[in-house]
């Protein structure tokens, strides 16, 4: 497996696990019945859980772009130091993003997001150049 595909797999796994803590908070705050149902006036989640839920949505939205770029690069046999570094950096940036978003650190959150976006641009450049 290429480095790029390995980091795509790690990124997909990370994205697929982010929901667990905020759902556990939902169950603790609302109870199991309301957590799995549609209560009329749901109790609010803890602030960290609300932020983690938003980070999860952001991770899902960006996984679509990242995965498409990695898979296109793989199909075109575009693999080099730049693509490997971009994929590794993207994974770590997304991990930092979810953590600093959850803990409410705005400037680092934006920086982590920007690093991930630059990684996507690097992949796109390698494909299209």
mmCIF file of N, CA and C in Angstrom:
data_model
loop_
_atom_site.group_PDB
_atom_site.id
_atom_site.type_symbol
_atom_site.label_atom_id
_atom_site.label_comp_id
_atom_site.label_asym_id
_atom_site.label_seq_id
_atom_site.Cartn_x
_atom_site.Cartn_y
_atom_site.Cartn_z
ATOM 1 N N UNK A 1 0.846 -1.176 0.000
ATOM 2 C CA UNK A 1 0.000 0.000 0.000
ATOM 3 C C UNK A 1 0.889 1.236 0.000
ATOM 4 N N UNK A 2 0.549 2.195 -0.808
ATOM 5 C CA UNK A 2 1.337 3.422 -0.875
ATOM 6 C C UNK A 2 1.140 4.250 0.393
ATOM 7 N N UNK A 3 2.084 5.141 0.645
ATOM 8 C CA UNK A 3 1.987 6.055 1.783
ATOM 9 C C UNK A 3 0.701 6.872 1.684
ATOM 10 N N UNK A 4 0.389 7.327 0.478
ATOM 11 C CA UNK A 4 -0.793 8.150 0.271
ATOM 12 C C UNK A 4 -2.077 7.406 0.652
ATOM 13 N N UNK A 5 -2.186 6.149 0.211
ATOM 14 C CA UNK A 5 -3.372 5.364 0.545
ATOM 15 C C UNK A 5 -3.413 5.025 2.035
ATOM 16 N N UNK A 6 -2.248 4.802 2.622
ATOM 17 C CA UNK A 6 -2.192 4.527 4.062
ATOM 18 C C UNK A 6 -2.743 5.714 4.847
ATOM 19 N N UNK A 7 -2.329 6.918 4.490
ATOM 20 C CA UNK A 7 -2.825 8.091 5.205
ATOM 21 C C UNK A 7 -4.284 8.384 4.879
ATOM 22 N N UNK A 8 -4.731 8.016 3.705
ATOM 23 C CA UNK A 8 -6.165 8.125 3.407
ATOM 24 C C UNK A 8 -6.942 7.185 4.323
ATOM 25 N N UNK A 9 -6.452 5.970 4.498
ATOM 26 C CA UNK A 9 -7.121 5.017 5.389
ATOM 27 C C UNK A 9 -7.141 5.529 6.832
ATOM 28 N N UNK A 10 -6.021 6.058 7.301
ATOM 29 C CA UNK A 10 -5.962 6.612 8.665
ATOM 30 C C UNK A 10 -6.908 7.795 8.813
ATOM 31 N N UNK A 11 -6.976 8.640 7.795
ATOM 32 C CA UNK A 11 -7.858 9.809 7.842
ATOM 33 C C UNK A 11 -9.319 9.371 7.847
ATOM 34 N N UNK A 12 -9.648 8.375 7.042
ATOM 35 C CA UNK A 12 -11.020 7.856 7.020
ATOM 36 C C UNK A 12 -11.386 7.245 8.377
ATOM 37 N N UNK A 13 -10.449 6.514 8.974
ATOM 38 C CA UNK A 13 -10.698 5.920 10.289
ATOM 39 C C UNK A 13 -10.905 7.009 11.341
ATOM 40 N N UNK A 14 -10.047 8.008 11.345
ATOM 41 C CA UNK A 14 -10.203 9.128 12.277
ATOM 42 C C UNK A 14 -11.580 9.770 12.108
ATOM 43 N N UNK A 15 -11.941 10.061 10.875
ATOM 44 C CA UNK A 15 -13.229 10.703 10.593
ATOM 45 C C UNK A 15 -14.379 9.810 11.036
ATOM 46 N N UNK A 16 -14.214 8.519 10.861
ATOM 47 C CA UNK A 16 -15.260 7.578 11.249
ATOM 48 C C UNK A 16 -15.408 7.371 12.741
ATOM 49 N N UNK A 17 -14.436 7.828 13.530
ATOM 50 C CA UNK A 17 -14.491 7.644 14.987
ATOM 51 C C UNK A 17 -14.838 8.912 15.761
ATOM 52 N N UNK A 18 -14.779 10.047 15.119
ATOM 53 C CA UNK A 18 -14.961 11.317 15.822
ATOM 54 C C UNK A 18 -16.340 11.422 16.490
ATOM 55 N N UNK A 19 -17.336 10.798 15.952
ATOM 56 C CA UNK A 19 -18.692 10.915 16.471
ATOM 57 C C UNK A 19 -18.880 10.284 17.852
ATOM 58 N N UNK A 20 -18.051 9.325 18.205
ATOM 59 C CA UNK A 20 -18.296 8.546 19.428
ATOM 60 C C UNK A 20 -18.333 9.405 20.695
ATOM 61 N N UNK A 21 -17.330 10.261 20.957
ATOM 62 C CA UNK A 21 -17.406 11.046 22.200
ATOM 63 C C UNK A 21 -18.622 11.960 22.288
ATOM 64 N N UNK A 22 -18.976 12.641 21.190
ATOM 65 C CA UNK A 22 -20.117 13.559 21.323
ATOM 66 C C UNK A 22 -21.441 12.819 21.411
ATOM 67 N N UNK A 23 -21.535 11.627 20.850
ATOM 68 C CA UNK A 23 -22.754 10.827 21.010
ATOM 69 C C UNK A 23 -22.862 10.313 22.443
ATOM 70 N N UNK A 24 -21.734 9.933 23.037
ATOM 71 C CA UNK A 24 -21.759 9.524 24.443
ATOM 72 C C UNK A 24 -22.209 10.684 25.325
ATOM 73 N N UNK A 25 -21.761 11.893 25.013
ATOM 74 C CA UNK A 25 -22.221 13.070 25.752
ATOM 75 C C UNK A 25 -23.718 13.258 25.555
ATOM 76 N N UNK A 26 -24.198 13.048 24.345
ATOM 77 C CA UNK A 26 -25.630 13.186 24.067
ATOM 78 C C UNK A 26 -26.436 12.206 24.915
ATOM 79 N N UNK A 27 -25.955 10.986 25.026
ATOM 80 C CA UNK A 27 -26.648 9.976 25.825
ATOM 81 C C UNK A 27 -26.634 10.374 27.296
ATOM 82 N N UNK A 28 -25.485 10.875 27.764
ATOM 83 C CA UNK A 28 -25.382 11.275 29.176
ATOM 84 C C UNK A 28 -26.294 12.466 29.479
ATOM 85 N N UNK A 29 -26.374 13.433 28.577
ATOM 86 C CA UNK A 29 -27.153 14.646 28.803
ATOM 87 C C UNK A 29 -28.649 14.397 28.598
ATOM 88 N N UNK A 30 -29.001 13.695 27.559
ATOM 89 C CA UNK A 30 -30.411 13.554 27.182
ATOM 90 C C UNK A 30 -31.042 12.234 27.603
ATOM 91 N N UNK A 31 -30.210 11.256 27.914
ATOM 92 C CA UNK A 31 -30.724 9.915 28.168
ATOM 93 C C UNK A 31 -30.810 9.155 26.855
ATOM 94 N N UNK A 32 -30.811 7.848 26.943
ATOM 95 C CA UNK A 32 -30.772 7.012 25.748
ATOM 96 C C UNK A 32 -31.998 7.212 24.854
ATOM 97 N N UNK A 33 -33.173 7.307 25.437
ATOM 98 C CA UNK A 33 -34.396 7.422 24.639
ATOM 99 C C UNK A 33 -34.382 8.701 23.806
ATOM 100 N N UNK A 34 -34.046 9.834 24.421
ATOM 101 C CA UNK A 34 -34.006 11.085 23.666
ATOM 102 C C UNK A 34 -32.807 11.147 22.724
ATOM 103 N N UNK A 35 -31.714 10.485 23.093
ATOM 104 C CA UNK A 35 -30.523 10.491 22.229
ATOM 105 C C UNK A 35 -30.793 9.765 20.911
ATOM 106 N N UNK A 36 -31.587 8.718 20.959
ATOM 107 C CA UNK A 36 -31.885 7.978 19.726
ATOM 108 C C UNK A 36 -33.200 8.409 19.087
ATOM 109 N N UNK A 37 -33.900 9.302 19.756
ATOM 110 C CA UNK A 37 -35.181 9.763 19.236
ATOM 111 C C UNK A 37 -35.095 11.180 18.705
ATOM 112 N N UNK A 38 -36.254 11.786 18.618
ATOM 113 C CA UNK A 38 -36.385 13.153 18.116
ATOM 114 C C UNK A 38 -37.166 13.988 19.121
ATOM 115 N N UNK A 39 -36.536 14.326 20.245
ATOM 116 C CA UNK A 39 -37.261 15.098 21.259
ATOM 117 C C UNK A 39 -37.604 16.502 20.741
ATOM 118 N N UNK A 40 -38.744 17.027 21.208
ATOM 119 C CA UNK A 40 -39.175 18.355 20.774
ATOM 120 C C UNK A 40 -38.233 19.455 21.264
ATOM 121 N N UNK A 41 -37.802 19.350 22.485
ATOM 122 C CA UNK A 41 -36.902 20.347 23.081
ATOM 123 C C UNK A 41 -35.680 19.639 23.661
ATOM 124 N N UNK A 42 -34.742 19.248 22.798
ATOM 125 C CA UNK A 42 -33.587 18.491 23.297
ATOM 126 C C UNK A 42 -32.694 19.341 24.199
ATOM 127 N N UNK A 43 -32.173 18.703 25.228
ATOM 128 C CA UNK A 43 -31.221 19.375 26.110
ATOM 129 C C UNK A 43 -29.932 19.607 25.317
ATOM 130 N N UNK A 44 -29.305 20.749 25.521
ATOM 131 C CA UNK A 44 -28.079 21.041 24.755
ATOM 132 C C UNK A 44 -26.913 20.150 25.189
ATOM 133 N N UNK A 45 -26.063 19.852 24.223
ATOM 134 C CA UNK A 45 -24.849 19.103 24.523
ATOM 135 C C UNK A 45 -23.881 19.998 25.293
ATOM 136 N N UNK A 46 -22.882 19.381 25.885
ATOM 137 C CA UNK A 46 -21.805 20.151 26.505
ATOM 138 C C UNK A 46 -21.134 20.974 25.409
ATOM 139 N N UNK A 47 -20.616 22.144 25.737
ATOM 140 C CA UNK A 47 -19.978 22.963 24.705
ATOM 141 C C UNK A 47 -18.890 22.231 23.923
ATOM 142 N N UNK A 48 -18.072 21.419 24.602
ATOM 143 C CA UNK A 48 -17.019 20.691 23.893
ATOM 144 C C UNK A 48 -17.632 19.708 22.897
ATOM 145 N N UNK A 49 -18.752 19.082 23.265
ATOM 146 C CA UNK A 49 -19.395 18.103 22.388
ATOM 147 C C UNK A 49 -20.014 18.792 21.168
ATOM 148 N N UNK A 50 -20.571 19.976 21.376
ATOM 149 C CA UNK A 50 -21.110 20.746 20.247
ATOM 150 C C UNK A 50 -19.995 21.100 19.271
ATOM 151 N N UNK A 51 -18.837 21.516 19.826
ATOM 152 C CA UNK A 51 -17.700 21.845 18.956
ATOM 153 C C UNK A 51 -17.157 20.601 18.253
ATOM 154 N N UNK A 52 -17.117 19.467 18.957
ATOM 155 C CA UNK A 52 -16.629 18.233 18.337
ATOM 156 C C UNK A 52 -17.559 17.786 17.215
ATOM 157 N N UNK A 53 -18.851 17.975 17.401
ATOM 158 C CA UNK A 53 -19.817 17.631 16.352
ATOM 159 C C UNK A 53 -19.565 18.490 15.113
ATOM 160 N N UNK A 54 -19.306 19.779 15.317
ATOM 161 C CA UNK A 54 -18.991 20.664 14.196
ATOM 162 C C UNK A 54 -17.677 20.254 13.534
ATOM 163 N N UNK A 55 -16.690 19.864 14.331
ATOM 164 C CA UNK A 55 -15.409 19.397 13.787
ATOM 165 C C UNK A 55 -15.608 18.126 12.964
ATOM 166 N N UNK A 56 -16.507 17.265 13.420
ATOM 167 C CA UNK A 56 -16.790 16.032 12.686
ATOM 168 C C UNK A 56 -17.413 16.348 11.329
ATOM 169 N N UNK A 57 -18.381 17.261 11.303
ATOM 170 C CA UNK A 57 -18.984 17.659 10.029
ATOM 171 C C UNK A 57 -17.928 18.217 9.085
ATOM 172 N N UNK A 58 -17.034 19.046 9.632
ATOM 173 C CA UNK A 58 -15.969 19.629 8.818
ATOM 174 C C UNK A 58 -15.043 18.539 8.289
ATOM 175 N N UNK A 59 -14.738 17.548 9.131
ATOM 176 C CA UNK A 59 -13.866 16.447 8.705
ATOM 177 C C UNK A 59 -14.504 15.643 7.578
ATOM 178 N N UNK A 60 -15.807 15.392 7.684
ATOM 179 C CA UNK A 60 -16.513 14.639 6.640
ATOM 180 C C UNK A 60 -16.499 15.425 5.321
ATOM 181 N N UNK A 61 -16.796 16.723 5.415
ATOM 182 C CA UNK A 61 -16.807 17.560 4.203
ATOM 183 C C UNK A 61 -15.445 17.557 3.514
ATOM 184 N N UNK A 62 -14.379 17.629 4.294
ATOM 185 C CA UNK A 62 -13.043 17.690 3.711
ATOM 186 C C UNK A 62 -12.509 16.330 3.302
ATOM 187 N N UNK A 63 -13.011 15.269 3.919
ATOM 188 C CA UNK A 63 -12.598 13.924 3.516
ATOM 189 C C UNK A 63 -12.989 13.654 2.072
ATOM 190 N N UNK A 64 -14.113 14.175 1.649
ATOM 191 C CA UNK A 64 -14.571 13.981 0.267
ATOM 192 C C UNK A 64 -13.520 14.507 -0.712
ATOM 193 N N UNK A 65 -13.036 15.709 -0.478
ATOM 194 C CA UNK A 65 -12.044 16.315 -1.370
ATOM 195 C C UNK A 65 -10.713 15.573 -1.271
ATOM 196 N N UNK A 66 -10.257 15.330 -0.045
ATOM 197 C CA UNK A 66 -8.977 14.650 0.153
ATOM 198 C C UNK A 66 -8.985 13.258 -0.477
ATOM 199 N N UNK A 67 -10.036 12.499 -0.212
ATOM 200 C CA UNK A 67 -10.115 11.136 -0.755
ATOM 201 C C UNK A 67 -10.126 11.147 -2.280
ATOM 202 N N UNK A 68 -10.896 12.050 -2.859
ATOM 203 C CA UNK A 68 -10.939 12.127 -4.327
ATOM 204 C C UNK A 68 -9.549 12.404 -4.886
ATOM 205 N N UNK A 69 -8.844 13.355 -4.285
ATOM 206 C CA UNK A 69 -7.509 13.698 -4.785
ATOM 207 C C UNK A 69 -6.529 12.533 -4.619
ATOM 208 N N UNK A 70 -6.558 11.873 -3.483
ATOM 209 C CA UNK A 70 -5.651 10.733 -3.262
ATOM 210 C C UNK A 70 -5.958 9.612 -4.242
ATOM 211 N N UNK A 71 -7.224 9.317 -4.445
ATOM 212 C CA UNK A 71 -7.599 8.224 -5.350
ATOM 213 C C UNK A 71 -7.284 8.552 -6.807
ATOM 214 N N UNK A 72 -7.468 9.801 -7.201
ATOM 215 C CA UNK A 72 -7.093 10.209 -8.561
ATOM 216 C C UNK A 72 -5.585 10.091 -8.735
ATOM 217 N N UNK A 73 -4.830 10.586 -7.750
ATOM 218 C CA UNK A 73 -3.365 10.486 -7.824
ATOM 219 C C UNK A 73 -2.932 9.027 -7.906
ATOM 220 N N UNK A 74 -3.560 8.178 -7.120
ATOM 221 C CA UNK A 74 -3.204 6.757 -7.132
ATOM 222 C C UNK A 74 -3.524 6.133 -8.485
ATOM 223 N N UNK A 75 -4.683 6.435 -9.040
ATOM 224 C CA UNK A 75 -5.078 5.880 -10.339
ATOM 225 C C UNK A 75 -4.147 6.340 -11.457
ATOM 226 N N UNK A 76 -3.599 7.551 -11.301
ATOM 227 C CA UNK A 76 -2.698 8.097 -12.324
ATOM 228 C C UNK A 76 -1.223 7.774 -12.032
ATOM 229 N N UNK A 77 -0.981 6.984 -10.976
ATOM 230 C CA UNK A 77 0.383 6.663 -10.536
ATOM 231 C C UNK A 77 1.201 7.916 -10.227
ATOM 232 N N UNK A 78 0.544 8.918 -9.688
ATOM 233 C CA UNK A 78 1.225 10.137 -9.260
ATOM 234 C C UNK A 78 1.568 9.949 -7.786
ATOM 235 N N UNK A 79 2.794 9.519 -7.543
ATOM 236 C CA UNK A 79 3.289 9.291 -6.185
ATOM 237 C C UNK A 79 4.707 9.821 -6.124
ATOM 238 N N UNK A 80 4.939 10.716 -5.192
ATOM 239 C CA UNK A 80 6.289 11.248 -5.011
ATOM 240 C C UNK A 80 6.416 11.788 -3.595
ATOM 241 N N UNK A 81 7.534 12.404 -3.306
ATOM 242 C CA UNK A 81 7.746 12.929 -1.955
ATOM 243 C C UNK A 81 6.709 13.980 -1.592
ATOM 244 N N UNK A 82 6.312 14.792 -2.557
ATOM 245 C CA UNK A 82 5.325 15.842 -2.289
ATOM 246 C C UNK A 82 3.965 15.248 -1.940
ATOM 247 N N UNK A 83 3.536 14.232 -2.680
ATOM 248 C CA UNK A 83 2.227 13.646 -2.396
ATOM 249 C C UNK A 83 2.251 12.884 -1.071
ATOM 250 N N UNK A 84 3.340 12.187 -0.795
ATOM 251 C CA UNK A 84 3.459 11.463 0.471
ATOM 252 C C UNK A 84 3.451 12.437 1.650
ATOM 253 N N UNK A 85 4.227 13.505 1.529
ATOM 254 C CA UNK A 85 4.283 14.502 2.605
ATOM 255 C C UNK A 85 2.934 15.201 2.779
ATOM 256 N N UNK A 86 2.265 15.502 1.676
ATOM 257 C CA UNK A 86 0.961 16.160 1.757
ATOM 258 C C UNK A 86 -0.060 15.273 2.467
ATOM 259 N N UNK A 87 -0.049 13.989 2.165
ATOM 260 C CA UNK A 87 -1.010 13.071 2.788
ATOM 261 C C UNK A 87 -0.725 12.880 4.277
ATOM 262 N N UNK A 88 0.539 12.724 4.614
ATOM 263 C CA UNK A 88 0.891 12.580 6.034
ATOM 264 C C UNK A 88 0.543 13.850 6.802
ATOM 265 N N UNK A 89 0.889 14.979 6.241
ATOM 266 C CA UNK A 89 0.612 16.253 6.897
ATOM 267 C C UNK A 89 -0.887 16.484 7.023
ATOM 268 N N UNK A 90 -1.633 16.098 5.995
ATOM 269 C CA UNK A 90 -3.089 16.253 6.038
ATOM 270 C C UNK A 90 -3.673 15.485 7.221
ATOM 271 N N UNK A 91 -3.259 14.236 7.388
ATOM 272 C CA UNK A 91 -3.772 13.436 8.500
ATOM 273 C C UNK A 91 -3.501 14.125 9.834
ATOM 274 N N UNK A 92 -2.263 14.537 10.060
ATOM 275 C CA UNK A 92 -1.908 15.161 11.332
ATOM 276 C C UNK A 92 -2.617 16.497 11.515
ATOM 277 N N UNK A 93 -2.792 17.241 10.438
ATOM 278 C CA UNK A 93 -3.520 18.513 10.522
ATOM 279 C C UNK A 93 -4.972 18.271 10.913
ATOM 280 N N UNK A 94 -5.576 17.226 10.351
ATOM 281 C CA UNK A 94 -6.973 16.927 10.693
ATOM 282 C C UNK A 94 -7.093 16.458 12.141
ATOM 283 N N UNK A 95 -6.120 15.697 12.622
ATOM 284 C CA UNK A 95 -6.144 15.277 14.024
ATOM 285 C C UNK A 95 -6.028 16.490 14.941
ATOM 286 N N UNK A 96 -5.098 17.374 14.630
ATOM 287 C CA UNK A 96 -4.954 18.606 15.410
ATOM 288 C C UNK A 96 -6.243 19.422 15.320
ATOM 289 N N UNK A 97 -6.821 19.507 14.133
ATOM 290 C CA UNK A 97 -8.039 20.299 13.932
ATOM 291 C C UNK A 97 -9.159 19.829 14.854
ATOM 292 N N UNK A 98 -9.409 18.531 14.891
ATOM 293 C CA UNK A 98 -10.514 18.055 15.732
ATOM 294 C C UNK A 98 -10.216 18.295 17.212
ATOM 295 N N UNK A 99 -8.980 18.160 17.620
ATOM 296 C CA UNK A 99 -8.641 18.372 19.029
ATOM 297 C C UNK A 99 -8.758 19.839 19.427
ATOM 298 N N UNK A 100 -8.174 20.733 18.631
ATOM 299 C CA UNK A 100 -8.229 22.149 19.012
ATOM 300 C C UNK A 100 -9.634 22.718 18.826
ATOM 301 N N UNK A 101 -10.394 22.194 17.878
ATOM 302 C CA UNK A 101 -11.789 22.618 17.729
ATOM 303 C C UNK A 101 -12.569 22.192 18.976
ATOM 304 N N UNK A 102 -12.401 20.954 19.392
ATOM 305 C CA UNK A 102 -13.100 20.432 20.559
ATOM 306 C C UNK A 102 -12.759 21.233 21.812
ATOM 307 N N UNK A 103 -11.498 21.584 21.977
ATOM 308 C CA UNK A 103 -11.070 22.322 23.166
ATOM 309 C C UNK A 103 -11.232 23.835 23.011
ATOM 310 N N UNK A 104 -11.740 24.286 21.876
ATOM 311 C CA UNK A 104 -12.078 25.686 21.685
ATOM 312 C C UNK A 104 -10.890 26.617 21.530
ATOM 313 N N UNK A 105 -9.906 26.210 20.746
ATOM 314 C CA UNK A 105 -8.716 27.030 20.508
ATOM 315 C C UNK A 105 -8.815 27.572 19.081
ATOM 316 N N UNK A 106 -9.366 28.792 18.915
ATOM 317 C CA UNK A 106 -9.721 29.271 17.574
ATOM 318 C C UNK A 106 -8.560 29.464 16.608
ATOM 319 N N UNK A 107 -7.484 30.102 16.989
ATOM 320 C CA UNK A 107 -6.406 30.373 16.026
ATOM 321 C C UNK A 107 -5.736 29.085 15.558
ATOM 322 N N UNK A 108 -5.508 28.155 16.468
ATOM 323 C CA UNK A 108 -4.906 26.877 16.076
ATOM 324 C C UNK A 108 -5.857 26.063 15.212
ATOM 325 N N UNK A 109 -7.157 26.184 15.501
ATOM 326 C CA UNK A 109 -8.149 25.487 14.670
ATOM 327 C C UNK A 109 -8.062 25.968 13.224
ATOM 328 N N UNK A 110 -8.009 27.274 13.050
ATOM 329 C CA UNK A 110 -7.935 27.849 11.707
ATOM 330 C C UNK A 110 -6.623 27.480 11.028
ATOM 331 N N UNK A 111 -5.537 27.504 11.777
ATOM 332 C CA UNK A 111 -4.236 27.125 11.228
ATOM 333 C C UNK A 111 -4.231 25.661 10.784
ATOM 334 N N UNK A 112 -4.774 24.773 11.603
ATOM 335 C CA UNK A 112 -4.825 23.350 11.246
ATOM 336 C C UNK A 112 -5.675 23.141 9.995
ATOM 337 N N UNK A 113 -6.798 23.852 9.919
ATOM 338 C CA UNK A 113 -7.637 23.758 8.725
ATOM 339 C C UNK A 113 -6.870 24.234 7.492
ATOM 340 N N UNK A 114 -6.180 25.364 7.622
ATOM 341 C CA UNK A 114 -5.432 25.929 6.489
ATOM 342 C C UNK A 114 -4.329 24.984 6.031
ATOM 343 N N UNK A 115 -3.647 24.344 6.969
ATOM 344 C CA UNK A 115 -2.596 23.378 6.605
ATOM 345 C C UNK A 115 -3.210 22.232 5.798
ATOM 346 N N UNK A 116 -4.352 21.724 6.241
ATOM 347 C CA UNK A 116 -5.022 20.657 5.495
ATOM 348 C C UNK A 116 -5.436 21.102 4.101
ATOM 349 N N UNK A 117 -5.910 22.337 3.991
ATOM 350 C CA UNK A 117 -6.304 22.869 2.685
ATOM 351 C C UNK A 117 -5.095 22.978 1.757
ATOM 352 N N UNK A 118 -3.969 23.441 2.281
ATOM 353 C CA UNK A 118 -2.746 23.530 1.473
ATOM 354 C C UNK A 118 -2.321 22.134 1.012
ATOM 355 N N UNK A 119 -2.473 21.148 1.864
ATOM 356 C CA UNK A 119 -2.154 19.772 1.464
ATOM 357 C C UNK A 119 -3.024 19.326 0.290
ATOM 358 N N UNK A 120 -4.301 19.696 0.313
ATOM 359 C CA UNK A 120 -5.184 19.371 -0.808
ATOM 360 C C UNK A 120 -4.709 20.072 -2.077
ATOM 361 N N UNK A 121 -4.284 21.324 -1.949
ATOM 362 C CA UNK A 121 -3.766 22.054 -3.110
ATOM 363 C C UNK A 121 -2.502 21.401 -3.667
ATOM 364 N N UNK A 122 -1.631 20.926 -2.781
ATOM 365 C CA UNK A 122 -0.413 20.236 -3.229
ATOM 366 C C UNK A 122 -0.776 18.995 -4.027
ATOM 367 N N UNK A 123 -1.723 18.221 -3.517
ATOM 368 C CA UNK A 123 -2.154 17.024 -4.251
ATOM 369 C C UNK A 123 -2.736 17.396 -5.614
ATOM 370 N N UNK A 124 -3.584 18.396 -5.636
ATOM 371 C CA UNK A 124 -4.186 18.829 -6.897
ATOM 372 C C UNK A 124 -3.102 19.295 -7.877
ATOM 373 N N UNK A 125 -2.128 20.031 -7.387
ATOM 374 C CA UNK A 125 -1.031 20.510 -8.247
ATOM 375 C C UNK A 125 -0.250 19.345 -8.823
ATOM 376 N N UNK A 126 0.046 18.340 -8.017
ATOM 377 C CA UNK A 126 0.795 17.176 -8.473
ATOM 378 C C UNK A 126 0.010 16.413 -9.549
ATOM 379 N N UNK A 127 -1.297 16.366 -9.408
ATOM 380 C CA UNK A 127 -2.142 15.673 -10.391
ATOM 381 C C UNK A 127 -2.214 16.461 -11.704
ATOM 382 N N UNK A 128 -2.405 17.756 -11.589
ATOM 383 C CA UNK A 128 -2.696 18.574 -12.766
ATOM 384 C C UNK A 128 -1.450 19.123 -13.464
ATOM 385 N N UNK A 129 -0.319 19.088 -12.790
ATOM 386 C CA UNK A 129 0.906 19.662 -13.376
ATOM 387 C C UNK A 129 1.527 18.717 -14.387
#
